[in-house]
Amino acid sequence: MKTAIKQLLATACVALITISMRAQTTEYARPEALPYKNPALCVEERVNDLLSRMTTEEKIGQLLCPLGWEMYEKQGGDVRPSAAFKRM
């Protein structure tokens, strides 16, 4: 019984290591594989790729930062005015 548990545990560890190694080689682990980060592509292709990856909330957030990113700070899941914004 103990041997079977040890074998099962060893198999699970090997599976986790294999999955972890596989995750390191995905498209997201290699920034150069992301079209929007590829300077060899034209600007229009890069912009279209990036916009297709963004959520509606992220797109709205881009439009609602007219004073620059330093005017806002992220607190948990919320974005709030920063101290620099409050000093204006």
N, C-alpha and C. Protein backbone atom coordinates (compact mmCIF):
# COMPACT_ATOMS: atom_id res chain seq x y z
N MET A 1 0.82 -1.20 0.00
CA MET A 1 0.00 0.00 0.00
C MET A 1 0.86 1.26 0.00
N LYS A 2 1.89 1.28 0.87
CA LYS A 2 2.76 2.44 0.94
C LYS A 2 3.54 2.61 -0.36
N THR A 3 3.91 1.49 -0.98
CA THR A 3 4.65 1.56 -2.24
C THR A 3 3.77 2.15 -3.34
N ALA A 4 2.51 1.79 -3.36
CA ALA A 4 1.59 2.33 -4.37
C ALA A 4 1.41 3.83 -4.19
N ILE A 5 1.33 4.27 -2.95
CA ILE A 5 1.18 5.71 -2.68
C ILE A 5 2.44 6.45 -3.11
N LYS A 6 3.61 5.86 -2.82
CA LYS A 6 4.87 6.48 -3.22
C LYS A 6 4.97 6.57 -4.74
N GLN A 7 4.56 5.51 -5.43
CA GLN A 7 4.59 5.52 -6.90
C GLN A 7 3.64 6.58 -7.45
N LEU A 8 2.48 6.67 -6.88
CA LEU A 8 1.50 7.67 -7.32
C LEU A 8 2.03 9.08 -7.08
N LEU A 9 2.63 9.30 -5.93
CA LEU A 9 3.20 10.61 -5.61
C LEU A 9 4.35 10.95 -6.56
N ALA A 10 5.21 9.98 -6.84
CA ALA A 10 6.33 10.20 -7.77
C ALA A 10 5.81 10.53 -9.16
N THR A 11 4.79 9.82 -9.60
CA THR A 11 4.21 10.07 -10.92
C THR A 11 3.59 11.46 -10.98
N ALA A 12 2.91 11.86 -9.92
CA ALA A 12 2.31 13.19 -9.88
C ALA A 12 3.39 14.27 -9.92
N CYS A 13 4.49 14.06 -9.21
CA CYS A 13 5.59 15.04 -9.22
C CYS A 13 6.20 15.16 -10.61
N VAL A 14 6.42 14.04 -11.27
CA VAL A 14 6.98 14.07 -12.62
C VAL A 14 6.01 14.78 -13.57
N ALA A 15 4.73 14.52 -13.42
CA ALA A 15 3.74 15.18 -14.27
C ALA A 15 3.74 16.69 -14.05
N LEU A 16 3.80 17.12 -12.80
CA LEU A 16 3.83 18.55 -12.51
C LEU A 16 5.08 19.22 -13.07
N ILE A 17 6.21 18.57 -12.94
CA ILE A 17 7.46 19.12 -13.48
C ILE A 17 7.37 19.23 -15.00
N THR A 18 6.84 18.20 -15.63
CA THR A 18 6.70 18.21 -17.09
C THR A 18 5.77 19.33 -17.54
N ILE A 19 4.66 19.48 -16.86
CA ILE A 19 3.71 20.54 -17.21
C ILE A 19 4.34 21.91 -17.00
N SER A 20 5.08 22.07 -15.92
CA SER A 20 5.74 23.36 -15.64
C SER A 20 6.75 23.69 -16.72
N MET A 21 7.52 22.71 -17.13
CA MET A 21 8.51 22.94 -18.18
C MET A 21 7.83 23.28 -19.50
N ARG A 22 6.74 22.63 -19.78
CA ARG A 22 5.99 22.89 -21.02
C ARG A 22 5.44 24.31 -21.01
N ALA A 23 4.99 24.77 -19.86
CA ALA A 23 4.43 26.12 -19.75
C ALA A 23 5.48 27.19 -20.03
N GLN A 24 6.74 26.89 -19.78
CA GLN A 24 7.80 27.86 -20.01
C GLN A 24 8.08 28.06 -21.49
N THR A 25 7.59 27.18 -22.33
CA THR A 25 7.86 27.30 -23.76
C THR A 25 6.65 27.75 -24.56
N THR A 26 5.60 28.19 -23.89
CA THR A 26 4.42 28.65 -24.61
C THR A 26 4.67 30.01 -25.23
N GLU A 27 3.76 30.43 -26.04
CA GLU A 27 3.85 31.73 -26.71
C GLU A 27 3.99 32.87 -25.70
N TYR A 28 3.29 32.75 -24.57
CA TYR A 28 3.30 33.82 -23.59
C TYR A 28 4.60 33.88 -22.80
N ALA A 29 5.33 32.79 -22.75
CA ALA A 29 6.61 32.79 -22.04
C ALA A 29 7.71 33.41 -22.91
N ARG A 30 7.46 33.54 -24.20
CA ARG A 30 8.45 34.10 -25.11
C ARG A 30 7.91 35.40 -25.70
N PRO A 31 8.24 36.54 -25.08
CA PRO A 31 7.69 37.81 -25.55
C PRO A 31 7.97 38.09 -27.02
N GLU A 32 9.11 37.60 -27.53
CA GLU A 32 9.42 37.87 -28.93
C GLU A 32 8.45 37.17 -29.87
N ALA A 33 7.71 36.20 -29.38
CA ALA A 33 6.73 35.49 -30.20
C ALA A 33 5.41 36.25 -30.29
N LEU A 34 5.23 37.26 -29.45
CA LEU A 34 3.99 38.03 -29.48
C LEU A 34 4.08 39.06 -30.61
N PRO A 35 3.15 39.03 -31.55
CA PRO A 35 3.22 39.94 -32.69
C PRO A 35 3.31 41.42 -32.31
N TYR A 36 2.62 41.85 -31.26
CA TYR A 36 2.66 43.28 -30.92
C TYR A 36 4.03 43.72 -30.39
N LYS A 37 4.89 42.77 -30.04
CA LYS A 37 6.24 43.11 -29.58
C LYS A 37 7.28 42.90 -30.67
N ASN A 38 6.85 42.54 -31.86
CA ASN A 38 7.77 42.24 -32.95
C ASN A 38 8.00 43.49 -33.80
N PRO A 39 9.17 44.13 -33.68
CA PRO A 39 9.42 45.36 -34.44
C PRO A 39 9.53 45.14 -35.94
N ALA A 40 9.64 43.89 -36.38
CA ALA A 40 9.73 43.61 -37.82
C ALA A 40 8.37 43.75 -38.50
N LEU A 41 7.30 43.67 -37.74
CA LEU A 41 5.95 43.81 -38.31
C LEU A 41 5.59 45.28 -38.46
N CYS A 42 4.66 45.56 -39.37
CA CYS A 42 4.24 46.94 -39.53
C CYS A 42 3.40 47.37 -38.32
N VAL A 43 3.33 48.66 -38.11
CA VAL A 43 2.63 49.21 -36.95
C VAL A 43 1.18 48.77 -36.91
N GLU A 44 0.52 48.77 -38.05
CA GLU A 44 -0.90 48.41 -38.09
C GLU A 44 -1.12 46.98 -37.59
N GLU A 45 -0.26 46.04 -38.01
CA GLU A 45 -0.39 44.66 -37.55
C GLU A 45 -0.17 44.56 -36.04
N ARG A 46 0.83 45.29 -35.55
CA ARG A 46 1.14 45.25 -34.13
C ARG A 46 -0.01 45.83 -33.31
N VAL A 47 -0.57 46.94 -33.76
CA VAL A 47 -1.69 47.58 -33.05
C VAL A 47 -2.91 46.66 -33.06
N ASN A 48 -3.22 46.08 -34.21
CA ASN A 48 -4.38 45.18 -34.29
C ASN A 48 -4.22 43.98 -33.36
N ASP A 49 -3.00 43.43 -33.29
CA ASP A 49 -2.76 42.30 -32.41
C ASP A 49 -2.95 42.69 -30.95
N LEU A 50 -2.37 43.82 -30.56
CA LEU A 50 -2.49 44.26 -29.17
C LEU A 50 -3.94 44.56 -28.80
N LEU A 51 -4.65 45.24 -29.67
CA LEU A 51 -6.06 45.55 -29.38
C LEU A 51 -6.91 44.29 -29.26
N SER A 52 -6.58 43.28 -30.05
CA SER A 52 -7.35 42.03 -29.98
C SER A 52 -7.11 41.30 -28.66
N ARG A 53 -5.99 41.57 -28.00
CA ARG A 53 -5.67 40.92 -26.72
C ARG A 53 -6.24 41.68 -25.53
N MET A 54 -6.56 42.95 -25.71
CA MET A 54 -7.03 43.78 -24.60
C MET A 54 -8.52 43.57 -24.32
N THR A 55 -8.88 43.64 -23.05
CA THR A 55 -10.29 43.58 -22.67
C THR A 55 -10.92 44.96 -22.89
N THR A 56 -12.23 45.00 -22.86
CA THR A 56 -12.93 46.28 -22.98
C THR A 56 -12.51 47.22 -21.86
N GLU A 57 -12.37 46.68 -20.65
CA GLU A 57 -11.97 47.50 -19.50
C GLU A 57 -10.58 48.11 -19.72
N GLU A 58 -9.66 47.33 -20.28
CA GLU A 58 -8.31 47.85 -20.53
C GLU A 58 -8.34 48.95 -21.59
N LYS A 59 -9.17 48.77 -22.60
CA LYS A 59 -9.27 49.80 -23.65
C LYS A 59 -9.85 51.09 -23.07
N ILE A 60 -10.88 50.96 -22.25
CA ILE A 60 -11.47 52.15 -21.61
C ILE A 60 -10.44 52.82 -20.71
N GLY A 61 -9.68 52.02 -19.99
CA GLY A 61 -8.64 52.56 -19.12
C GLY A 61 -7.62 53.37 -19.89
N GLN A 62 -7.29 52.95 -21.10
CA GLN A 62 -6.36 53.71 -21.93
C GLN A 62 -6.93 55.07 -22.30
N LEU A 63 -8.22 55.12 -22.52
CA LEU A 63 -8.86 56.38 -22.90
C LEU A 63 -9.06 57.32 -21.72
N LEU A 64 -9.11 56.77 -20.52
CA LEU A 64 -9.39 57.57 -19.34
C LEU A 64 -8.14 58.00 -18.57
N CYS A 65 -7.02 58.05 -19.21
CA CYS A 65 -5.77 58.48 -18.56
C CYS A 65 -5.19 59.71 -19.26
N PRO A 66 -5.97 60.78 -19.39
CA PRO A 66 -5.47 61.94 -20.13
C PRO A 66 -4.32 62.66 -19.45
N LEU A 67 -4.16 62.48 -18.15
CA LEU A 67 -3.10 63.18 -17.43
C LEU A 67 -1.83 62.35 -17.30
N GLY A 68 -1.84 61.14 -17.79
CA GLY A 68 -0.67 60.27 -17.70
C GLY A 68 -0.80 59.26 -16.58
N TRP A 69 -0.05 58.19 -16.70
CA TRP A 69 -0.14 57.09 -15.75
C TRP A 69 0.31 57.47 -14.35
N GLU A 70 1.20 58.44 -14.21
CA GLU A 70 1.67 58.80 -12.87
C GLU A 70 0.57 59.43 -12.02
N MET A 71 -0.53 59.80 -12.64
CA MET A 71 -1.64 60.40 -11.90
C MET A 71 -2.56 59.35 -11.28
N TYR A 72 -2.30 58.08 -11.55
CA TYR A 72 -3.15 57.00 -11.06
C TYR A 72 -2.30 55.92 -10.42
N GLU A 73 -2.88 55.21 -9.46
CA GLU A 73 -2.20 54.07 -8.86
C GLU A 73 -3.20 52.95 -8.64
N LYS A 74 -2.69 51.73 -8.74
CA LYS A 74 -3.55 50.57 -8.58
C LYS A 74 -3.50 50.13 -7.13
N GLN A 75 -4.66 49.97 -6.53
CA GLN A 75 -4.78 49.50 -5.15
C GLN A 75 -5.69 48.28 -5.16
N GLY A 76 -5.07 47.11 -5.08
CA GLY A 76 -5.85 45.87 -5.19
C GLY A 76 -6.40 45.77 -6.59
N GLY A 77 -7.71 45.68 -6.71
CA GLY A 77 -8.33 45.61 -8.03
C GLY A 77 -8.85 46.95 -8.52
N ASP A 78 -8.61 48.01 -7.76
CA ASP A 78 -9.12 49.34 -8.12
C ASP A 78 -8.00 50.25 -8.60
N VAL A 79 -8.37 51.21 -9.43
CA VAL A 79 -7.44 52.26 -9.86
C VAL A 79 -7.95 53.56 -9.27
N ARG A 80 -7.07 54.25 -8.56
CA ARG A 80 -7.47 55.48 -7.86
C ARG A 80 -6.50 56.60 -8.19
N PRO A 81 -6.90 57.84 -7.97
CA PRO A 81 -5.99 58.97 -8.18
C PRO A 81 -4.79 58.87 -7.23
N SER A 82 -3.62 59.19 -7.75
CA SER A 82 -2.40 59.13 -6.95
C SER A 82 -2.22 60.42 -6.16
N ALA A 83 -1.18 60.46 -5.35
CA ALA A 83 -0.86 61.66 -4.58
C ALA A 83 -0.52 62.81 -5.53
N ALA A 84 0.14 62.51 -6.65
CA ALA A 84 0.47 63.55 -7.63
C ALA A 84 -0.80 64.19 -8.20
N PHE A 85 -1.81 63.38 -8.43
CA PHE A 85 -3.08 63.89 -8.94
C PHE A 85 -3.74 64.81 -7.90
N LYS A 86 -3.69 64.40 -6.65
CA LYS A 86 -4.33 65.17 -5.58
C LYS A 86 -3.62 66.50 -5.33
N ARG A 87 -2.32 66.59 -5.67
CA ARG A 87 -1.57 67.84 -5.48
C ARG A 87 -1.89 68.86 -6.56
N MET A 88 -2.53 68.46 -7.64
CA MET A 88 -2.80 69.38 -8.75
C MET A 88 -3.75 70.48 -8.36
